[in-house]
XYZ file of C-alpha atoms in Angstrom:
420
model
C 112.672 158.273 133.399
C 112.050 159.503 129.759
C 113.502 157.560 126.909
C 115.546 160.595 125.678
C 116.881 161.204 129.107
C 117.834 157.631 129.415
C 119.790 157.648 126.093
C 121.365 160.788 126.436
C 122.926 159.392 129.663
C 124.044 156.480 127.498
C 125.772 158.643 125.056
C 127.184 161.063 127.728
C 128.881 158.206 129.624
C 130.078 156.419 126.644
C 131.730 159.471 125.458
C 133.363 159.848 128.708
C 134.733 156.462 128.327
C 135.999 157.053 124.677
C 133.241 155.808 122.610
C 132.862 158.104 119.596
C 129.517 158.976 118.040
C 129.840 161.566 115.319
C 127.012 164.202 115.279
C 125.862 163.557 111.700
C 128.272 161.422 110.189
C 131.310 158.893 110.339
C 131.629 155.554 112.080
C 131.059 154.422 115.622
C 134.388 153.655 117.508
C 135.215 151.859 120.777
C 138.323 152.622 122.689
C 141.052 149.838 122.512
C 141.078 149.486 126.177
C 137.437 148.766 126.468
C 137.294 146.222 123.305
C 140.119 144.249 125.046
C 138.483 144.218 128.397
C 135.430 142.799 126.978
C 137.036 140.428 124.692
C 136.051 142.186 121.511
C 138.315 142.716 118.401
C 138.278 144.695 115.424
C 136.650 143.279 112.286
C 139.945 142.283 110.549
C 140.995 140.227 113.739
C 137.516 138.485 114.342
C 136.622 135.367 112.141
C 133.162 135.711 113.627
C 132.713 139.256 112.649
C 130.170 140.056 109.969
C 131.998 140.331 106.587
C 129.130 142.124 104.765
C 130.242 145.179 102.831
C 129.948 148.269 104.801
C 128.441 150.282 101.880
C 125.202 148.425 102.254
C 124.660 150.041 105.821
C 123.525 153.630 106.101
C 126.471 155.939 105.763
C 126.653 158.587 108.642
C 124.233 156.667 110.930
C 124.747 154.374 113.931
C 123.431 150.804 113.383
C 121.767 148.704 115.952
C 124.763 146.365 116.088
C 127.171 149.292 116.701
C 124.866 151.005 119.288
C 124.237 147.829 121.620
C 127.704 146.281 121.308
C 129.335 149.708 122.475
C 126.805 150.047 125.159
C 128.170 146.681 126.830
C 131.140 148.551 128.625
C 129.034 150.046 131.611
C 125.687 149.680 133.369
C 123.235 152.516 133.891
C 122.139 151.364 137.168
C 125.499 151.825 138.711
C 124.557 155.560 138.119
C 121.304 155.261 140.266
C 118.830 155.354 137.337
C 115.406 154.274 138.633
C 111.845 154.130 137.510
C 108.705 154.860 139.516
C 107.246 151.580 140.698
C 103.794 150.180 140.357
C 101.703 148.961 143.150
C 99.298 146.443 142.013
C 99.061 143.629 139.396
C 96.630 144.052 136.545
C 93.303 142.782 136.989
C 92.121 140.312 134.243
C 88.760 139.018 133.615
C 87.816 135.148 133.445
C 88.751 134.273 129.979
C 88.242 130.516 130.289
C 87.110 129.356 126.942
C 88.048 132.106 124.975
C 89.658 131.457 121.494
C 92.844 133.324 121.053
C 95.062 132.789 117.741
C 98.904 133.680 118.183
C 101.148 133.704 114.994
C 104.711 133.074 115.859
C 103.833 131.058 119.002
C 106.533 128.607 118.732
C 109.207 130.999 120.332
C 109.943 134.180 122.079
C 107.125 136.461 123.421
C 104.370 134.434 121.192
C 105.444 131.083 123.044
C 105.564 132.922 126.455
C 101.983 134.400 125.860
C 100.498 131.420 124.427
C 101.731 129.677 127.863
C 100.206 132.310 129.996
C 96.925 132.406 128.189
C 96.638 128.523 128.094
C 97.086 128.585 131.801
C 94.224 130.881 132.092
C 91.942 128.442 130.338
C 91.994 129.743 126.840
C 91.753 127.652 123.662
C 94.917 128.735 122.103
C 95.748 128.297 118.552
C 99.424 128.037 117.764
C 99.786 129.448 114.282
C 103.351 128.712 113.182
C 105.332 128.630 110.002
C 105.157 124.877 109.842
C 102.875 122.256 111.603
C 106.108 120.691 113.008
C 106.956 123.906 114.595
C 103.333 124.391 116.022
C 103.281 120.873 117.249
C 106.514 120.969 118.871
C 105.523 124.312 120.723
C 102.279 122.433 121.805
C 104.592 119.677 123.315
C 106.944 122.040 125.194
C 104.109 123.835 126.702
C 102.464 120.806 127.973
C 105.866 119.381 129.237
C 106.592 122.662 131.088
C 102.996 122.547 132.705
C 102.248 118.841 133.615
C 98.977 117.854 135.320
C 97.287 120.956 133.617
C 94.244 120.615 131.298
C 95.477 122.852 128.471
C 93.714 123.374 125.220
C 96.146 123.852 122.561
C 95.533 123.549 118.671
C 98.666 123.391 116.569
C 98.216 124.767 113.004
C 100.391 125.808 109.965
C 100.278 129.418 108.984
C 103.517 130.572 106.843
C 103.119 134.257 106.627
C 105.563 134.287 103.688
C 102.992 132.265 101.663
C 99.729 133.696 100.784
C 98.560 130.019 99.815
C 99.390 128.967 103.357
C 97.652 131.758 104.961
C 94.521 131.066 102.838
C 94.543 127.450 103.755
C 94.868 128.406 107.513
C 91.805 130.641 107.318
C 89.739 128.001 105.301
C 90.658 125.232 107.651
C 89.925 127.221 111.021
C 86.712 125.442 111.963
C 86.567 126.342 115.710
C 83.056 125.960 117.233
C 83.405 129.405 118.746
C 84.582 132.423 116.939
C 88.189 134.007 117.420
C 87.887 136.386 120.492
C 91.386 137.546 119.879
C 93.787 137.513 116.792
C 97.312 138.274 117.873
C 99.452 139.348 114.814
C 102.712 138.732 116.504
C 105.215 136.838 114.095
C 108.104 138.643 112.563
C 111.604 138.431 111.218
C 114.415 140.994 111.049
C 117.168 140.376 108.322
C 120.962 140.778 109.546
C 121.830 144.381 109.101
C 124.601 143.622 106.943
C 122.547 141.647 104.399
C 122.788 142.702 100.703
C 120.632 139.988 99.068
C 116.991 140.580 98.586
C 115.191 137.622 99.613
C 111.532 137.263 98.614
C 108.382 135.493 99.872
C 106.725 132.679 97.847
C 104.670 135.391 96.188
C 107.767 137.504 95.349
C 107.288 140.187 98.055
C 110.549 141.322 99.743
C 110.692 138.989 102.761
C 110.541 141.439 105.636
C 107.535 143.522 104.508
C 105.906 140.569 102.825
C 105.998 138.634 106.257
C 105.747 141.268 108.762
C 103.108 143.323 107.136
C 101.499 141.812 103.983
C 101.081 138.355 105.548
C 99.229 139.665 108.498
C 97.052 142.051 106.296
C 96.078 139.237 104.202
C 95.293 136.775 107.307
C 93.397 139.340 109.174
C 91.483 140.405 105.980
C 90.442 136.763 105.345
C 89.347 136.028 108.958
C 87.472 139.346 109.256
C 85.682 138.910 105.777
C 84.602 135.348 106.590
C 83.339 136.648 110.005
C 85.509 134.242 111.990
C 86.137 137.027 114.676
C 83.644 137.498 117.570
C 81.599 140.342 116.343
C 80.724 141.269 119.907
C 83.976 141.320 121.857
C 86.535 140.475 119.109
C 90.151 142.053 119.344
C 93.043 142.364 116.992
C 96.497 142.760 118.581
C 99.421 143.504 116.487
C 103.056 143.404 117.739
C 104.638 146.521 116.676
C 108.098 148.229 117.742
C 109.295 151.525 119.100
C 111.710 151.594 116.113
C 108.621 152.751 113.841
C 109.250 156.017 115.294
C 112.425 157.853 114.159
C 112.308 160.290 116.917
C 112.503 157.526 119.569
C 115.861 156.453 120.993
C 115.741 153.073 119.295
C 114.343 154.255 116.003
C 117.005 157.067 115.847
C 119.707 154.500 115.513
C 120.702 153.331 111.986
C 118.419 153.703 109.207
C 115.352 155.699 109.807
C 111.646 154.263 109.420
C 109.549 156.112 106.625
C 107.363 154.812 103.960
C 108.130 157.810 101.849
C 105.668 158.103 98.829
C 104.965 154.303 98.834
C 106.306 154.159 95.261
C 107.799 150.676 95.845
C 104.492 149.174 96.687
C 102.629 151.007 94.094
C 104.962 149.562 91.428
C 103.827 146.004 92.302
C 105.261 142.907 93.943
C 108.925 143.133 92.758
C 109.395 146.121 95.317
C 112.946 146.034 97.387
C 111.634 148.864 99.798
C 108.223 150.507 100.488
C 109.543 153.889 99.401
C 110.871 152.592 96.167
C 114.616 152.858 97.114
C 117.456 150.178 97.157
C 117.146 147.323 99.697
C 118.362 148.248 103.194
C 117.845 145.454 105.799
C 117.753 147.755 108.775
C 115.199 150.048 107.267
C 113.097 147.292 105.897
C 112.469 146.051 109.396
C 111.704 149.416 110.789
C 109.416 150.082 107.889
C 107.547 146.936 108.398
C 106.791 147.951 112.088
C 105.669 151.353 110.820
C 103.476 149.539 108.416
C 102.023 147.530 111.506
C 101.261 150.551 113.339
C 99.684 152.165 110.140
C 97.681 148.970 109.528
C 96.355 148.894 113.185
C 95.161 152.420 113.027
C 93.401 152.199 109.686
C 91.721 149.045 110.559
C 90.433 150.563 113.876
C 89.281 153.569 111.735
C 87.350 151.102 109.481
C 85.906 149.055 112.127
C 84.653 152.147 113.924
C 83.147 153.512 110.550
C 81.221 150.241 109.987
C 80.053 150.332 113.606
C 81.775 147.141 114.575
C 82.326 146.054 118.146
C 85.668 144.579 117.092
C 88.720 146.727 118.067
C 92.391 146.901 116.986
C 95.448 147.510 119.116
C 99.070 147.495 118.627
C 102.161 147.701 121.091
C 105.696 147.788 121.499
C 107.180 144.969 123.858
C 110.612 146.748 124.024
C 113.966 145.527 123.010
C 113.909 141.749 123.504
C 116.870 140.131 121.851
C 116.311 136.596 123.101
C 113.710 135.551 120.456
C 113.427 134.088 116.919
C 113.394 137.639 115.570
C 117.084 137.766 115.657
C 117.637 134.353 114.143
C 119.502 135.658 111.239
C 121.851 137.955 113.297
C 125.420 136.908 113.928
C 125.384 134.502 116.963
C 128.294 136.088 118.651
C 126.930 139.620 118.045
C 123.497 138.384 119.335
C 124.850 137.202 122.625
C 126.729 140.223 123.282
C 123.765 142.426 122.348
C 121.437 140.522 124.695
C 123.974 140.608 127.371
C 124.395 144.375 127.003
C 120.961 145.466 126.565
C 119.182 143.166 129.155
C 121.811 142.384 131.897
C 124.247 145.447 131.780
C 122.415 148.378 130.495
C 118.835 147.197 131.920
C 117.190 148.881 128.833
C 116.352 145.553 127.168
C 113.235 143.537 128.257
C 112.860 139.708 129.119
C 111.007 137.345 126.796
C 108.499 136.776 129.738
C 107.842 140.596 130.116
C 107.124 140.797 126.257
C 104.784 137.766 126.682
C 103.058 139.487 129.415
C 102.754 142.517 127.234
C 100.888 140.503 124.547
C 98.804 138.834 127.239
C 97.774 142.250 128.593
C 96.752 143.546 125.198
C 94.919 140.386 124.589
C 92.581 140.260 127.459
C 92.704 143.296 129.754
C 89.538 145.229 130.273
C 91.487 148.318 130.768
C 92.262 149.110 127.134
C 90.653 152.192 125.444
C 87.600 151.594 123.707
C 89.015 153.004 120.247
C 92.148 151.225 119.861
C 95.733 152.513 120.583
C 99.359 152.044 120.696
C 100.919 150.724 124.070
C 104.701 151.039 125.215
C 106.951 151.374 128.254
C 110.139 152.712 129.216
C 113.241 150.785 128.756
C 113.982 148.324 131.475
C 110.292 147.909 132.707
C 110.900 144.288 132.961
C 111.935 144.689 136.369
C 108.541 145.525 137.498
C 107.312 142.308 136.127
C 103.413 142.052 135.722
C 103.074 145.172 137.853
C 103.986 147.270 134.710
C 101.086 146.340 132.677
C 98.601 149.379 132.988
C 101.064 151.368 134.806
C 104.588 151.667 133.201
C 103.194 149.911 130.074
C 100.586 152.256 128.901
C 98.691 154.015 125.966
C 100.768 156.536 124.192
C 101.080 158.564 120.805
C 102.491 156.909 117.773
C 105.251 158.489 115.368
C 104.383 161.744 113.411
C 104.294 159.816 110.148
C 101.979 157.206 111.526
C 99.432 159.867 112.281
C 99.142 160.663 108.478
C 95.695 159.230 108.074
C 95.908 159.669 104.045
C 99.028 157.665 103.993
C 97.498 154.975 106.172
C 94.613 154.744 103.628
C 96.936 154.505 100.638
C 99.150 151.700 102.338
C 95.828 149.891 102.936
C 94.928 150.141 99.064
C 98.305 149.100 97.775
C 98.380 146.195 100.188
C 94.910 145.141 99.068
C 96.206 145.154 95.399
C 99.260 143.189 96.260
C 97.589 140.202 98.192
C 94.757 140.272 95.634
C 91.692 141.084 97.760
C 89.347 143.960 98.384
C 88.415 144.399 102.098
């Protein structure tokens, strides 16, 4: 089932139950009968509600929170919504001894992918915000897989610190080159946040971590020739919300880098487009930056005649990860239940880890890079989905703008202080 068909069904049935979605403005409303039946209360009645001022949310648009909390009132699968089934598990090559670096591997899909790849015999470098988190991840993977000979290397790589990233790149002394660099770590601020948090180098935290941190890390490793020149691969965890024409991307603030005037103005930017801080848009913009980065990196690698390839992918809506650590805990639980268990449009962490595993080691990927995604709810196919429901597709209209991609690359170089 096509994304837009799926979400039009969501909206149609929610309206029939009394949910209100103004066409171009106004606030989302839930009928009292539904809020009481699922134990939800109005903002004024709930001590756990987000008390951030509403003016900091995009007026006239439905936020991620509003959309998924409202969606908790029914299940699409009671309507007989189905997807085409896959018939075979993906075929993977023998990857024993391959060196794979995964940022954000202490939780979520990074942790799941690290476990999967370690069990296949890969040497997995757990690149985490602190060495303590990396060591803890290693212990948990080993504890969950007793009597297995796993090759895990814990290392610190704080993507909000250029100094930490530089130290990681310098200290990486593997006897073999990196076969796959998985740029997976990421964060999303609470959509009600109004304070601009910054990295250690002064960048807005979301863009600084999700985009500039990974840009700097990959640049250092590529420049120091630490990626395998024959079969090296860069895999970036992006998101469908980079595309404002997608169902997820159409909710709340819309992703767009505008004229990039924020980055052009130097490290003190609040938003890439130079406008006032919007936490929802900042995350979506960071994912758009991820897609732009991947495509521009692939173009540059091809231009140089390099055999290293670059790919990005959308693992789908996965609430139960560290990405949502700044969200209201009550909201996150409702969000997770609604998206994953009730609506069946969310994905499991294990599915997301499988997506990353597939992107890292599959021989079925196109030879000139690409962006992979799948329809909502593809978790039910398990690993059968990879190469079938989960497949190569087109990126957003804006992300196809080659000139803007080159401009983003140039500004990113200047901000992190290197020339790639």
